Short mmCIF file of C-alpha atoms and ligand atoms in Angstrom, two decimals:
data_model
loop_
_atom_site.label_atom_id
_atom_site.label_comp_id
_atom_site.label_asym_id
_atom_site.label_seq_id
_atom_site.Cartn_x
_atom_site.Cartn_y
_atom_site.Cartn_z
CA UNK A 1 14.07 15.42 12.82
CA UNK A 2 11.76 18.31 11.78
CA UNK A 3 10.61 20.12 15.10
CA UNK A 4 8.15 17.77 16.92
CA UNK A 5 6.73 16.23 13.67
CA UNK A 6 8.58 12.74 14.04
CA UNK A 7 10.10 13.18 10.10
CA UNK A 8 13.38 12.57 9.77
CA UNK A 9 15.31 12.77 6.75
CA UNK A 10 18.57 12.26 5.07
CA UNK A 11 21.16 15.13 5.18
CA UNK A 12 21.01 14.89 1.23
CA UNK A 13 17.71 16.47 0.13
CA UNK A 14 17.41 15.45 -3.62
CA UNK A 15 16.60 18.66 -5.36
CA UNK A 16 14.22 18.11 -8.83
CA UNK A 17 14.13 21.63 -10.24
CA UNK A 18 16.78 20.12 -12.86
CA UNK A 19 14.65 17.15 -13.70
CA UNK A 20 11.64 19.52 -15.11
CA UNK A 21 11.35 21.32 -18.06
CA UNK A 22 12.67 24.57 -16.51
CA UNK A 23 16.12 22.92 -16.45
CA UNK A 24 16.89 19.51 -18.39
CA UNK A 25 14.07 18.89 -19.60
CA UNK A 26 14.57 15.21 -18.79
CA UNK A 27 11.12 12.72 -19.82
CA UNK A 28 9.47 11.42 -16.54
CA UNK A 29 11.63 8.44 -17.77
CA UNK A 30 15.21 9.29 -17.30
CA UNK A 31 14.45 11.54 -14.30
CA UNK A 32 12.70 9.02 -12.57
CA UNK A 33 16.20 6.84 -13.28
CA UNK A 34 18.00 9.67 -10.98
CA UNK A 35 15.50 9.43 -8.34
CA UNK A 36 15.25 6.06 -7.96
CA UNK A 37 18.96 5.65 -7.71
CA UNK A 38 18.70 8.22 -5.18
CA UNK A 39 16.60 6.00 -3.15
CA UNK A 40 18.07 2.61 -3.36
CA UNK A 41 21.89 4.90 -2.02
CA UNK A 42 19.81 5.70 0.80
CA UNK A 43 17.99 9.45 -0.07
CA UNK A 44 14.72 9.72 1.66
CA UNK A 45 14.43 13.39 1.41
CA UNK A 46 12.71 14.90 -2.33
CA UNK A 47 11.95 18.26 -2.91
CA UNK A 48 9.84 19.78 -5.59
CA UNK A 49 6.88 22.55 -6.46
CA UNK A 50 3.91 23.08 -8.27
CA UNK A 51 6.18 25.20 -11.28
CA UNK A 52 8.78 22.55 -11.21
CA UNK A 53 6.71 20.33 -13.29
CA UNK A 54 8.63 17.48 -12.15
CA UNK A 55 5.67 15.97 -10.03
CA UNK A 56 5.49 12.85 -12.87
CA UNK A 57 9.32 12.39 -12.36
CA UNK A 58 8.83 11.64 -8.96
CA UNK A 59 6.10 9.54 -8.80
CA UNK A 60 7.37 7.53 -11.26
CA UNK A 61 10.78 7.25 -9.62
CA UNK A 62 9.15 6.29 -6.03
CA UNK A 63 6.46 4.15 -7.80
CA UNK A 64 6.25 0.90 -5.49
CA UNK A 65 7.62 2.75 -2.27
CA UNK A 66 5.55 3.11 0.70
CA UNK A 67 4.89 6.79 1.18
CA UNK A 68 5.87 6.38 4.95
CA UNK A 69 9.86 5.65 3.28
CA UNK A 70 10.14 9.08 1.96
CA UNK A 71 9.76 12.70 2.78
CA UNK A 72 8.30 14.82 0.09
CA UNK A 73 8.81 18.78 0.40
CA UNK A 74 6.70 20.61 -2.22
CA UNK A 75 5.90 24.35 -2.52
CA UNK A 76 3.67 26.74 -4.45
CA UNK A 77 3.13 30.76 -5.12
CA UNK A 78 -0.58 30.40 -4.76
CA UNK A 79 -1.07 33.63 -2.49
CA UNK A 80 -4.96 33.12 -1.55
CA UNK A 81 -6.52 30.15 0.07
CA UNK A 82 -8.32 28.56 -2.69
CA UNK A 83 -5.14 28.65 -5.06
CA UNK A 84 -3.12 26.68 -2.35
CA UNK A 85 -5.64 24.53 -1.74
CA UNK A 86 -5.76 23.63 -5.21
CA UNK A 87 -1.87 23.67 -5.05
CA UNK A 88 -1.87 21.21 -2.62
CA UNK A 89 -4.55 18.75 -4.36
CA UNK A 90 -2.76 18.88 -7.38
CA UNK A 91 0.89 17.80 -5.67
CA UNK A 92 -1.23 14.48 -3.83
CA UNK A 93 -2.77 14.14 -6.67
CA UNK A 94 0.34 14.54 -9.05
CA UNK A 95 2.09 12.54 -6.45
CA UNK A 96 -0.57 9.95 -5.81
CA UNK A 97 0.10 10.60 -1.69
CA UNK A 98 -2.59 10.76 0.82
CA UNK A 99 -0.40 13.46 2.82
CA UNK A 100 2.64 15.46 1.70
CA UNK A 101 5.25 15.73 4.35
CA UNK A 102 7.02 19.25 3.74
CA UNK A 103 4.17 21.94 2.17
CA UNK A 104 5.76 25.11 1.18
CA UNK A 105 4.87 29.21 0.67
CA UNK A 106 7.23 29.28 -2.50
CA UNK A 107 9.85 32.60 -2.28
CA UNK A 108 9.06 34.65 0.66
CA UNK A 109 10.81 37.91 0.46
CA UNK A 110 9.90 39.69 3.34
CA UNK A 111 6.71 40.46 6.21
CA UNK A 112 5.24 42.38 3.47
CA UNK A 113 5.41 39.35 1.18
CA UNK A 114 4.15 36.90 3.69
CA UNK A 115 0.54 39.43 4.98
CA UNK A 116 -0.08 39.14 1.29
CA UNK A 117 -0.26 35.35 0.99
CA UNK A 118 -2.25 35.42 4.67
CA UNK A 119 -4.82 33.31 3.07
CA UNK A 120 -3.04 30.43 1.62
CA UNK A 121 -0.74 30.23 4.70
CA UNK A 122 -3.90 29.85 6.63
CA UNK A 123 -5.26 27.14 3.89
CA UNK A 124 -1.77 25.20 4.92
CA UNK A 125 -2.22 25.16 8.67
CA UNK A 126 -5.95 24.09 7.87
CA UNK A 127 -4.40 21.14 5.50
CA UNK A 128 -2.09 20.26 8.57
CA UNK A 129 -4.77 20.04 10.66
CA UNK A 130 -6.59 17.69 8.16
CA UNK A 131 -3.43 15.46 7.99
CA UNK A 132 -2.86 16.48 3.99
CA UNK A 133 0.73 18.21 5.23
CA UNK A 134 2.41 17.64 8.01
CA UNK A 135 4.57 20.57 7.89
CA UNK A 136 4.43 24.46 6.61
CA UNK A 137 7.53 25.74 5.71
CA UNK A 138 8.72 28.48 2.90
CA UNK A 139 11.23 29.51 0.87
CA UNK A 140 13.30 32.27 0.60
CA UNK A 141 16.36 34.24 -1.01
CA UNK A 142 16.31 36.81 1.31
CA UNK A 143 17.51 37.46 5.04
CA UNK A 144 14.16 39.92 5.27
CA UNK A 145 12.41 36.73 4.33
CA UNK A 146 13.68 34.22 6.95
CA UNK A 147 13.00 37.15 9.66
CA UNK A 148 9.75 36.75 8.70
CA UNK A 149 9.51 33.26 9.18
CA UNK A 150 11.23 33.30 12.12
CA UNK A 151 8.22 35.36 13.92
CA UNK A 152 5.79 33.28 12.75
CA UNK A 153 4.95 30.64 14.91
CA UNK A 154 2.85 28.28 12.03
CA UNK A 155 6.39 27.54 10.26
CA UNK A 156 7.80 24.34 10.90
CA UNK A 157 10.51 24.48 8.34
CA UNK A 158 12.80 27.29 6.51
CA UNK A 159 14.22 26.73 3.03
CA UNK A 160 16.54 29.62 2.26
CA UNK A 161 19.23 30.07 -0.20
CA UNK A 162 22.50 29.31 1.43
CA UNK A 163 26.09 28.43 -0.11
CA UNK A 164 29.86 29.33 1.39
CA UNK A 165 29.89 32.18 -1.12
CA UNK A 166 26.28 33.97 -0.17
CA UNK A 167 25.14 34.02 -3.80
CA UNK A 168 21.88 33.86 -4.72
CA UNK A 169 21.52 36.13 -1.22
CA UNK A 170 19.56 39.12 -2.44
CA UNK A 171 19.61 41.74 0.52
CA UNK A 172 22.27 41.19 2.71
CA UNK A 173 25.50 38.95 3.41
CA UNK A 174 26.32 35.33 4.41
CA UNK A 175 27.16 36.84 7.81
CA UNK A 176 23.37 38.34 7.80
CA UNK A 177 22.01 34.95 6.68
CA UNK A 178 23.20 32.64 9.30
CA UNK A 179 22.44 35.16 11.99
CA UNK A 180 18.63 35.15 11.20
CA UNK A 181 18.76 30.94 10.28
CA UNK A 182 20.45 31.17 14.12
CA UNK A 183 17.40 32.68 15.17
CA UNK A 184 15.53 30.04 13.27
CA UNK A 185 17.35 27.57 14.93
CA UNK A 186 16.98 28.95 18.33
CA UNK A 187 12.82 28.99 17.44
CA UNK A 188 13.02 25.28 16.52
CA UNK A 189 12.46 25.16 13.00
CA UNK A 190 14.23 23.17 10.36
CA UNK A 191 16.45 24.29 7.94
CA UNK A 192 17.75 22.88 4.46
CA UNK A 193 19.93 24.37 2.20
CA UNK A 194 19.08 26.13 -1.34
CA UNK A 195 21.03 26.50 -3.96
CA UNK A 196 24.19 24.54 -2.13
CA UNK A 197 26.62 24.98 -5.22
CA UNK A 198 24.89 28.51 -5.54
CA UNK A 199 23.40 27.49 -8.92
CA UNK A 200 26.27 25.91 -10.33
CA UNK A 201 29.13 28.79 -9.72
CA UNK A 202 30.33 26.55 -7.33
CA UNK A 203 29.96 23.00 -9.15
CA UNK A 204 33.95 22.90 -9.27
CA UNK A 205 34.35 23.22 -5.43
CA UNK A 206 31.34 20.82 -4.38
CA UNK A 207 33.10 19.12 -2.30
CA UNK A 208 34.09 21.68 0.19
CA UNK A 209 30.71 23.56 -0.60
CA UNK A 210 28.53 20.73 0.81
CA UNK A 211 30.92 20.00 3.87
CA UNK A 212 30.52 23.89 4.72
CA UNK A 213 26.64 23.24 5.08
CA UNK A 214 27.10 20.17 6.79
CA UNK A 215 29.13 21.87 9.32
CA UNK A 216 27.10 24.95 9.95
CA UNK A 217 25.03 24.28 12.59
CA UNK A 218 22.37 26.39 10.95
CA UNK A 219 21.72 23.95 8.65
CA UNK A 220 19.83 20.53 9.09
CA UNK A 221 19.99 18.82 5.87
CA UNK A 222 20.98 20.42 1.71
CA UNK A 223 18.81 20.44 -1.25
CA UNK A 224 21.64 19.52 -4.18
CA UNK A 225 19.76 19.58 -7.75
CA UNK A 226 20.68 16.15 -9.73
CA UNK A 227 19.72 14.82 -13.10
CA UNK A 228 20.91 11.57 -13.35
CA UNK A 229 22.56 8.52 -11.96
CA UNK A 230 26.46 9.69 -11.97
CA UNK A 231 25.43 12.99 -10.21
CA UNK A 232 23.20 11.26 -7.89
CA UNK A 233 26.06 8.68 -6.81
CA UNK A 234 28.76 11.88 -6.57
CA UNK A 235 26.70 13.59 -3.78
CA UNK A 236 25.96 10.59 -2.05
CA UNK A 237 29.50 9.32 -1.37
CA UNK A 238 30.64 13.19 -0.68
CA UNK A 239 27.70 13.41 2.01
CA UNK A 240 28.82 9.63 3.33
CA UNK A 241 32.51 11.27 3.59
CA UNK A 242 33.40 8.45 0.91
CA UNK A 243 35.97 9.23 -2.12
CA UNK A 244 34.16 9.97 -5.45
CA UNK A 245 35.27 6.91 -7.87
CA UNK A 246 37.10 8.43 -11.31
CA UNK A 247 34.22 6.61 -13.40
CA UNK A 248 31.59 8.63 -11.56
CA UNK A 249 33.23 11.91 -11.85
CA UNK A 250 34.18 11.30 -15.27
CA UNK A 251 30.81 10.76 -16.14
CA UNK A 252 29.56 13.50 -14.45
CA UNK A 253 32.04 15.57 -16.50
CA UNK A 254 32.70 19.03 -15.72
CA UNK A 255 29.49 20.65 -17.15
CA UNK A 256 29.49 24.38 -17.08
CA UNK A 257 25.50 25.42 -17.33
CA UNK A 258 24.13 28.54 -17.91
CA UNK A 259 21.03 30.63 -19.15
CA UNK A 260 19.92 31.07 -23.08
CA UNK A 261 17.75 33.21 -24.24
CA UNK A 262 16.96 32.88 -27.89
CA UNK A 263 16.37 35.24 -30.89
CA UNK A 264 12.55 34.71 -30.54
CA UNK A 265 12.60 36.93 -27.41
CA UNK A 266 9.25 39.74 -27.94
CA UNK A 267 10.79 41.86 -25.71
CA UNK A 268 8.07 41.65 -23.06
CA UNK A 269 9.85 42.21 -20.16
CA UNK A 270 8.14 39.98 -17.73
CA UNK A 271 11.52 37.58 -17.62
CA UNK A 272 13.33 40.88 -15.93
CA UNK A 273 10.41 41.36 -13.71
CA UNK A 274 10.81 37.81 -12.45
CA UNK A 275 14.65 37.54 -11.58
CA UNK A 276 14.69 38.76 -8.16
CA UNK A 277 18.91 38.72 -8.45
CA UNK A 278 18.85 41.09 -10.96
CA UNK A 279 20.41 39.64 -13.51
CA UNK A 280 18.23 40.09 -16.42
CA UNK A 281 17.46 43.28 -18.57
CA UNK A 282 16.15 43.87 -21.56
CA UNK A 283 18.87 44.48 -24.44
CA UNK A 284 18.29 46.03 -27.57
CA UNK A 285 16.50 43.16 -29.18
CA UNK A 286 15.84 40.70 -26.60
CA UNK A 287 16.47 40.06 -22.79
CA UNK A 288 20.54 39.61 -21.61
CA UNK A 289 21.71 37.73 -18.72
CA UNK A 290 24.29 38.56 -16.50
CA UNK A 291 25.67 34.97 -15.54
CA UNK A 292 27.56 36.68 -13.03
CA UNK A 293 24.43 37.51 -11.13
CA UNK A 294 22.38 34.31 -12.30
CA UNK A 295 21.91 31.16 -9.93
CA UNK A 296 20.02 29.22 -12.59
CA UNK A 297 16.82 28.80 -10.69
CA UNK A 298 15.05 28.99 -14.09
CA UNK A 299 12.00 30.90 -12.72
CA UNK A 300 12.14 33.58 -15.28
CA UNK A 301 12.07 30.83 -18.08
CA UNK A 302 8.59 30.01 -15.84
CA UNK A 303 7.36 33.33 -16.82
CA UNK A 304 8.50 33.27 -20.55
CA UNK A 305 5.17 33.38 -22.55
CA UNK A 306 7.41 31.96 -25.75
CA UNK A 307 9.25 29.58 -24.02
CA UNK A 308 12.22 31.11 -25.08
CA UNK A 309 14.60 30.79 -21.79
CA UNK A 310 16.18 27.67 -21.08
CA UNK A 311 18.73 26.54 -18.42
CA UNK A 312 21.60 24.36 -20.36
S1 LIG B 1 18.05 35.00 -14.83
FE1 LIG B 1 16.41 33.48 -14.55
S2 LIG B 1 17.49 31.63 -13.88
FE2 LIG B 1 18.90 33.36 -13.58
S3 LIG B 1 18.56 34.01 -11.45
FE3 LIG B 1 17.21 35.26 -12.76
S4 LIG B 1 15.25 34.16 -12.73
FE4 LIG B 1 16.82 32.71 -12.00
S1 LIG B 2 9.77 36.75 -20.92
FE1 LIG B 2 10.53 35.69 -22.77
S2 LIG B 2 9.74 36.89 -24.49
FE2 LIG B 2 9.53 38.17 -22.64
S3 LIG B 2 11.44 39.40 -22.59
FE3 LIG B 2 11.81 37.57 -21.37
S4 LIG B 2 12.73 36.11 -22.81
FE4 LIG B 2 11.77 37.69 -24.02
#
């Protein structure tokens, strides 16, 4: 249940990052396959943004189901009122929902961060009040970040990266983390997971990575990223504590992912100003990742004016 909203949700947040042409690349087609198979095992909770681009995915997925059966958490980096009112139009529209459950202030770093964006924070609790969102929430990769959710009173819900190994966590450590989503706790708000398999690094272990979250009582449900049937019906029986059949982990396969960036590369830069994990810089003809440091959230390939980054 998220605060005193009434929406409840599954623990097992179906993450569509992966669906979108940042990721996969999937047609509204086959992603829509993953989400509705989400549905029919029982998934009511979807989140996506505005820079996903996976807003056709989902609607085509959830075409026929009453919007009351699902929870939709969406999110945007519009920073003044106008641009997140537009945001929001866009997702209903996109969505073809009268109201979106879960509406987001994508990537919140800190105080700082959140003063800047007053205005389309204030455009959100406005929407709330006109019944277009039902809940303000934001996301974050940083403890600073939640802090500053924490001591503001308009946030229902807090979305902040969180796996057993604190990657992805850019100013502090796990420890740090779950103090300040304790604190979140403590204020009432609802948390879900980020980043649960920290971007992939952690694919091999999901098992025990998602029954770490589900333990911690700092977090209410987990946002798990998945692109198709097989991956869709792996989470599910790990988050209904039922064995994974062979045939469903053989077809999801053991896919190791990662971040190319091809020859085409102008050496702009903005790619390296984007990655707040530091794991890009610019090499001697083009921009280098450090998979070390990368969590695959594909916002740099966002930024990419020649569409040259792509998570594989
Ligand atoms: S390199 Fe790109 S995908 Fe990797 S963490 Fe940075 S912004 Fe995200
Ligand atoms: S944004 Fe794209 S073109 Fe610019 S440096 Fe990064 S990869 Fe190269």
């Amino acid at each position: 249940m998220i605060g005193t909203t009434g929406i409840t949700v599954s623990e097992l947040c179906h993450g569509t990052l992966i669906l979108g042409p940042l990721q996969a690349n999937l047609t509204p087609e086959q992603g829509a396959r993953a989400i509705r198979r989400s549905f029919d095992l029982g998934v009511n909770f979807y989140d996506t943004a505005q820079g996903y681009r996976s807003y056709p995915h989902l609607a085509l997925g959830l075409k026929g189901v009453p919007e009351n059966r699902v929870v939709i958490a969406s999110k945007s980096h519009a920073a003044s009122y106008d641009d997140m009112k537009a945001a929001v139009e866009e997702c209903l529209k996109g969505l073809g929902r009268t109201y979106i459950d879960i509406f987001h202030l994508h990537l919140i770093p800190s105080t700082d961060s959140l003063r800047a964006r007053q205005g389309a924070l204030d455009c959100l609790i406005e929407m709330k009040k006109q019944r277009k969102i039902r809940a303000i929430g934001a996301s974050t990769h940083t403890v600073a970040g939640v802090r500053a959710l924490n001591a503001e009173p308009a946030f229902d819900v807090v979305f902040p990266v969180l796996n057993m190994r604190g990657s992805g966590i850019i100013d502090g450590s796990l420890e740090q983390m779950l103090e300040a989503l304790q604190e979140s706790k403590h204020r009432g708000k609802f948390v879900y997971a980020m980043k649960p398999l920290g971007g992939g690094h952690l694919a091999a272990e999901a098992e025990r990575s998602f029954r770490y979250l589900r333990e911690l009582p700092q977090c209410d449900a987990v946002a798990a990223g998945m692109k198709d049937e097989a991956e869709v019906e792996m989470n599910v029986a790990i988050f209904e504590d039922q064995p994974v059949a062979d045939d469903v982990k053989r077809r999801v396969g053991a896919v190791d992912r990662k971040l190319i960036v091809y020859d085409r590369c102008v050496s702009c830069g903005l790619c390296v100003e984007e990655c707040d994990q530091g794991a890009l810089t610019m090499g001697k003809t083009k921009a280098e990742v450090d998979l070390s440091k990368c969590i695959l959230c594909g916002y740099c390939a966002a930024v990419c004016p020649e569409y040259v980054i792509r998570v594989v």
